[in-house]
Short mmCIF file of C-alpha atoms in Angstrom, two decimals:
data_model
loop_
_atom_site.label_atom_id
_atom_site.label_comp_id
_atom_site.label_asym_id
_atom_site.label_seq_id
_atom_site.Cartn_x
_atom_site.Cartn_y
_atom_site.Cartn_z
CA TYR R 1 -2.28 9.80 8.92
CA ALA R 2 -1.03 6.33 9.69
CA ILE R 3 -2.31 3.86 7.15
CA THR R 4 -2.29 0.02 7.40
CA ALA R 5 -4.30 -3.03 6.33
CA ARG R 6 -7.30 -3.40 8.41
CA HIS R 7 -6.76 -7.11 9.23
CA VAL R 8 -3.64 -6.70 10.96
CA PHE R 9 -6.02 -5.89 13.93
CA SER R 10 -8.14 -9.05 13.68
CA GLY R 11 -8.14 -11.34 16.64
CA THR R 12 -6.48 -8.67 19.21
CA PRO R 13 -9.46 -6.45 20.08
CA ASP R 14 -8.53 -5.63 23.58
CA VAL R 15 -4.69 -5.10 23.00
CA LYS R 16 -3.43 -1.71 22.87
CA THR R 17 -2.11 -0.41 19.37
CA VAL R 18 1.03 1.47 19.09
CA VAL R 19 3.13 2.69 16.00
CA ILE R 20 6.78 2.18 16.81
CA VAL R 21 9.28 4.14 14.47
CA ASN R 22 12.98 5.03 14.45
CA SER R 23 14.33 7.94 15.86
CA LYS R 24 16.83 10.43 14.40
CA GLY R 25 20.07 9.80 15.95
CA GLY R 26 19.20 6.15 17.04
CA GLY R 27 16.80 4.08 19.04
CA VAL R 28 12.97 3.82 18.49
CA THR R 29 9.96 5.66 19.85
CA GLU R 30 6.27 5.55 20.34
CA LEU R 31 4.42 7.53 17.00
CA PRO R 32 1.77 9.63 19.26
CA ILE R 33 -1.92 8.50 17.86
CA LEU R 34 -4.35 11.14 18.00
CA GLY R 35 -7.59 9.15 18.41
CA GLU R 36 -8.81 5.86 17.43
CA TRP R 37 -8.35 3.66 13.93
CA HIS R 38 -10.79 4.51 11.44
CA HIS R 39 -11.72 1.77 8.99
CA HIS R 40 -13.01 2.13 5.45
CA PRO R 41 -16.80 2.52 5.24
CA ASP R 42 -17.05 -0.43 3.15
CA PRO R 43 -16.24 -3.44 5.56
CA LYS R 44 -14.77 -5.52 2.48
CA VAL R 45 -12.14 -2.80 2.01
CA ASP R 46 -9.07 -3.80 3.89
CA VAL R 47 -7.83 -0.26 4.92
CA SER R 48 -7.56 1.44 8.37
CA ALA R 49 -6.12 4.88 9.17
CA THR R 50 -5.47 7.32 12.35
CA PRO R 51 -4.49 10.74 12.74
CA VAL R 52 -0.85 10.69 14.04
CA LYS R 53 1.36 13.76 15.51
CA TYR R 54 4.49 14.50 13.55
CA ASP R 55 7.37 15.09 15.72
CA PRO R 56 10.85 16.11 13.92
CA SER R 57 12.94 13.81 16.24
CA MET R 58 11.27 10.85 14.56
CA ASP R 59 12.72 9.50 11.40
CA VAL R 60 9.60 9.26 9.35
CA SER R 61 8.02 11.18 6.35
CA ALA R 62 4.80 11.33 4.78
CA PHE R 63 3.48 10.77 1.06
CA ASP R 64 1.40 13.52 -0.56
CA ILE R 65 -2.00 12.66 -1.74
CA GLU R 66 -1.05 14.09 -5.07
CA ASP R 67 1.31 11.11 -5.80
CA CYS R 68 -1.23 8.38 -5.30
CA PHE R 69 -1.76 6.35 -8.50
CA ASP R 70 -5.07 6.50 -10.12
CA GLU R 71 -5.49 4.37 -13.03
CA SER R 72 -8.16 6.39 -14.70
CA HIS R 73 -5.65 9.46 -14.63
CA SER R 74 -2.16 8.17 -15.51
CA PRO R 75 -0.10 10.97 -17.15
CA GLU R 76 3.02 8.98 -16.59
CA ASN R 77 1.27 6.05 -18.44
CA ILE R 78 2.32 3.73 -15.85
CA GLY R 79 1.06 0.36 -16.59
CA LEU R 80 1.81 -3.61 -16.66
CA GLY R 81 5.33 -4.63 -16.32
CA ASP R 82 6.50 -1.51 -14.72
CA GLU R 83 8.57 -1.95 -11.49
CA VAL R 84 7.05 -1.82 -7.93
CA PHE R 85 8.90 -1.92 -4.67
CA PHE R 86 7.57 -1.99 -1.16
CA ALA R 87 9.40 -1.87 2.32
CA GLY R 88 7.87 -3.84 5.46
CA LEU R 89 8.88 -5.45 8.72
CA PHE R 90 10.94 -8.99 8.09
CA THR R 91 9.68 -10.60 11.24
CA PRO R 92 12.62 -13.11 11.77
CA ALA R 93 14.92 -9.90 12.09
CA PRO R 94 13.13 -6.89 12.94
CA GLY R 95 15.88 -4.95 14.40
CA ILE R 96 16.61 -4.53 18.17
CA SER R 97 18.20 -0.99 18.69
CA ARG R 98 16.26 0.28 15.61
CA ILE R 99 13.38 -1.12 12.88
CA THR R 100 15.46 -2.53 10.15
CA PRO R 101 12.98 -2.82 6.94
CA ILE R 102 13.19 -5.21 4.50
CA VAL R 103 12.54 -3.74 0.75
CA ARG R 104 11.18 -6.26 -1.71
CA HIS R 105 10.29 -5.58 -5.46
CA GLY R 106 8.27 -6.90 -8.67
CA ASN R 107 6.35 -5.75 -11.42
CA LEU R 108 2.67 -4.62 -11.68
CA ALA R 109 1.15 -7.59 -13.17
CA MET R 110 -2.60 -6.71 -13.34
CA LEU R 111 -5.03 -3.91 -13.16
CA PRO R 112 -8.44 -5.42 -13.11
CA CYS R 113 -11.33 -3.68 -14.67
CA GLU R 114 -13.62 -5.65 -12.11
CA GLN R 115 -13.33 -7.28 -8.61
CA ILE R 116 -11.27 -10.16 -8.15
CA GLN R 117 -12.20 -13.18 -6.04
CA THR R 118 -9.85 -13.50 -2.99
CA ALA R 119 -10.10 -15.55 0.12
CA GLU R 120 -11.87 -12.75 1.65
CA GLY R 121 -14.51 -12.43 -1.06
CA TYR R 122 -14.66 -10.03 -3.92
CA ALA R 123 -12.48 -7.16 -3.77
CA ASP R 124 -10.86 -4.17 -5.66
CA VAL R 125 -7.05 -4.96 -5.76
CA TYR R 126 -4.24 -4.63 -8.21
CA LEU R 127 -2.03 -7.62 -8.72
CA ILE R 128 1.69 -7.52 -8.55
CA GLU R 129 4.39 -10.09 -9.27
CA ALA R 130 6.08 -10.28 -5.88
CA ARG R 131 6.19 -12.54 -2.78
CA SER R 132 4.38 -11.16 0.13
CA ILE R 133 5.27 -12.68 3.69
CA GLY R 134 3.94 -11.98 7.07
CA GLY R 135 4.86 -8.82 8.16
CA ILE R 136 4.28 -7.01 5.10
CA SER R 137 0.57 -6.67 5.36
CA GLY R 138 -0.26 -2.80 5.14
CA SER R 139 3.31 -1.72 3.85
CA PRO R 140 3.07 0.97 1.19
CA VAL R 141 3.69 -0.01 -2.27
CA PHE R 142 5.23 2.22 -4.84
CA VAL R 143 5.19 1.80 -8.48
CA ARG R 144 7.93 3.51 -10.84
CA GLU R 145 6.94 4.70 -14.65
CA THR R 146 9.23 3.33 -17.41
CA LEU R 147 10.27 6.11 -19.65
CA ALA R 148 10.79 5.43 -23.32
CA LEU R 149 13.04 7.63 -25.42
CA PRO R 150 13.50 7.65 -29.19
CA VAL R 151 17.20 7.13 -29.87
CA SER R 152 19.40 6.14 -33.13
CA ARG R 153 22.23 3.68 -32.99
CA ASP R 154 25.54 4.63 -34.57
CA GLY R 155 24.38 3.36 -38.01
CA GLY R 156 21.14 5.34 -37.93
CA GLU R 157 18.94 2.25 -36.87
CA LYS R 158 16.00 3.74 -34.75
CA CYS R 159 15.37 2.13 -31.37
CA ILE R 160 13.64 2.94 -28.05
CA MET R 161 15.87 3.50 -24.79
CA GLN R 162 14.02 2.81 -21.73
CA GLY R 163 14.84 4.17 -18.22
CA ILE R 164 13.00 4.83 -14.96
CA GLY R 165 11.01 7.66 -14.01
CA LYS R 166 8.86 9.20 -11.04
CA PHE R 167 7.31 6.77 -8.61
CA LYS R 168 3.73 6.80 -7.30
CA LEU R 169 2.07 5.26 -4.41
CA LEU R 170 0.29 2.11 -5.91
CA GLY R 171 -1.76 1.12 -2.64
CA ILE R 172 -0.79 -0.92 0.24
CA VAL R 173 -0.16 -4.80 0.49
CA GLN R 174 -3.05 -7.00 1.53
CA GLY R 175 -1.59 -10.41 1.38
CA HIS R 176 -0.74 -13.20 -1.08
CA TRP R 177 -2.27 -16.33 -2.60
CA ASP R 178 -1.40 -19.65 -1.32
CA VAL R 179 -2.26 -22.91 -3.27
CA ASP R 180 -2.01 -26.47 -2.08
CA GLU R 181 1.28 -27.88 -3.61
CA SER R 182 -0.52 -30.39 -5.28
CA MET R 183 -3.02 -28.24 -7.26
CA ILE R 184 -0.11 -25.60 -8.33
CA ASN R 185 -0.29 -27.09 -12.04
CA GLN R 186 -4.22 -27.11 -12.21
CA ALA R 187 -5.58 -24.57 -14.46
CA TYR R 188 -8.23 -23.66 -11.74
CA ILE R 189 -7.19 -23.52 -7.99
CA SER R 190 -8.86 -22.96 -4.69
CA HIS R 191 -7.47 -20.61 -1.92
CA ALA R 192 -5.61 -22.20 0.79
CA ARG R 193 -4.71 -20.80 4.09
CA ARG R 194 -1.26 -22.43 4.14
CA GLY R 195 0.57 -23.58 0.95
CA VAL R 196 2.96 -22.61 -1.64
CA ASN R 197 3.06 -19.19 -2.15
CA LEU R 198 2.07 -18.36 -5.95
CA GLY R 199 4.33 -15.02 -5.96
CA ILE R 200 1.35 -12.79 -6.83
CA ALA R 201 0.53 -10.34 -4.18
CA LYS R 202 -2.66 -8.54 -3.54
CA VAL R 203 -2.49 -4.47 -3.30
CA ILE R 204 -5.53 -2.35 -1.98
CA PRO R 205 -5.74 0.97 -4.47
CA ALA R 206 -4.18 4.04 -3.29
CA LYS R 207 -7.76 5.53 -4.10
CA LYS R 208 -9.12 3.25 -1.13
CA ILE R 209 -6.77 5.08 1.26
CA ILE R 210 -8.08 8.33 0.37
CA GLU R 211 -11.59 7.04 0.31
CA THR R 212 -10.81 6.04 3.95
CA ILE R 213 -9.23 9.56 4.99
CA ASN R 214 -12.52 10.88 3.61
CA GLY R 215 -14.56 8.97 5.52
CA PRO R 216 -17.20 10.26 7.71
CA GLY R 217 -15.04 9.67 10.92
CA LEU R 218 -11.96 11.22 9.88
CA ARG R 219 -13.55 13.85 7.90
CA ALA R 220 -15.19 14.94 11.10
CA LEU R 221 -12.34 15.36 12.98
CA ARG R 222 -10.52 17.29 10.18
CA GLU R 223 -13.17 19.79 9.55
CA GLU R 224 -13.11 20.62 13.38
CA GLU R 225 -9.53 21.21 13.08
CA LEU R 226 -9.80 23.00 9.84
CA ARG R 227 -12.45 25.32 11.46
CA ARG R 228 -9.61 26.69 13.68
CA PHE R 229 -7.92 28.02 10.61
CA GLY R 230 -10.86 29.24 8.96
CA THR R 231 -11.32 26.91 6.21
CA VAL R 232 -13.02 23.25 5.54
CA GLY R 233 -12.24 20.87 2.81
CA SER R 234 -11.59 17.37 2.09
CA LEU R 235 -8.46 15.42 0.81
CA ASP R 236 -9.26 14.64 -2.75
#
């Protein structure tokens, strides 16, 4: 499936949607979309997905459902402060003969236990310390675990050595907070459509992607195909 943020379709209801990817060996090509875009059953969840056809001549890859982050079950102990990184389109320099992505990074800043108030209303989102920009919405966000290993210094002193471990799909970028420059130092601020980027980006949790893929529309299409192979199931 191709996944993106639902709001990227806003304002262009009658425009054909295409997914452009790099071809192996050079150039770009269109990734075939198999049907319509399906949205999350909850209209407040900013996720859309569509089945796509894989072609080995395309320079694309997929991410396994098993490698999605779930804060309720995280044996890697991924948490606040861990590194995040995400690739997206830098619209001032998107590339001509090939799509050239930009990679940004930051840290996992908040795993809220309740919905967060955003300009679009209350929503289930993670917060990351990173600057989101136009063209980044819908980009996959990965979080990397921090490994902590007990070691001893030459003098015998015990300490902890930290390193980086495996990474998981945290979710997709929804956007960021802008605030009027005159209010940036106030304790309480209101959302602004244009203003200073606070450096805090909103990430739609990976579990919302799974819920979208397991929604009624895509489930029905998948089950129809799976019957051809003698099995029916969901992507859990």
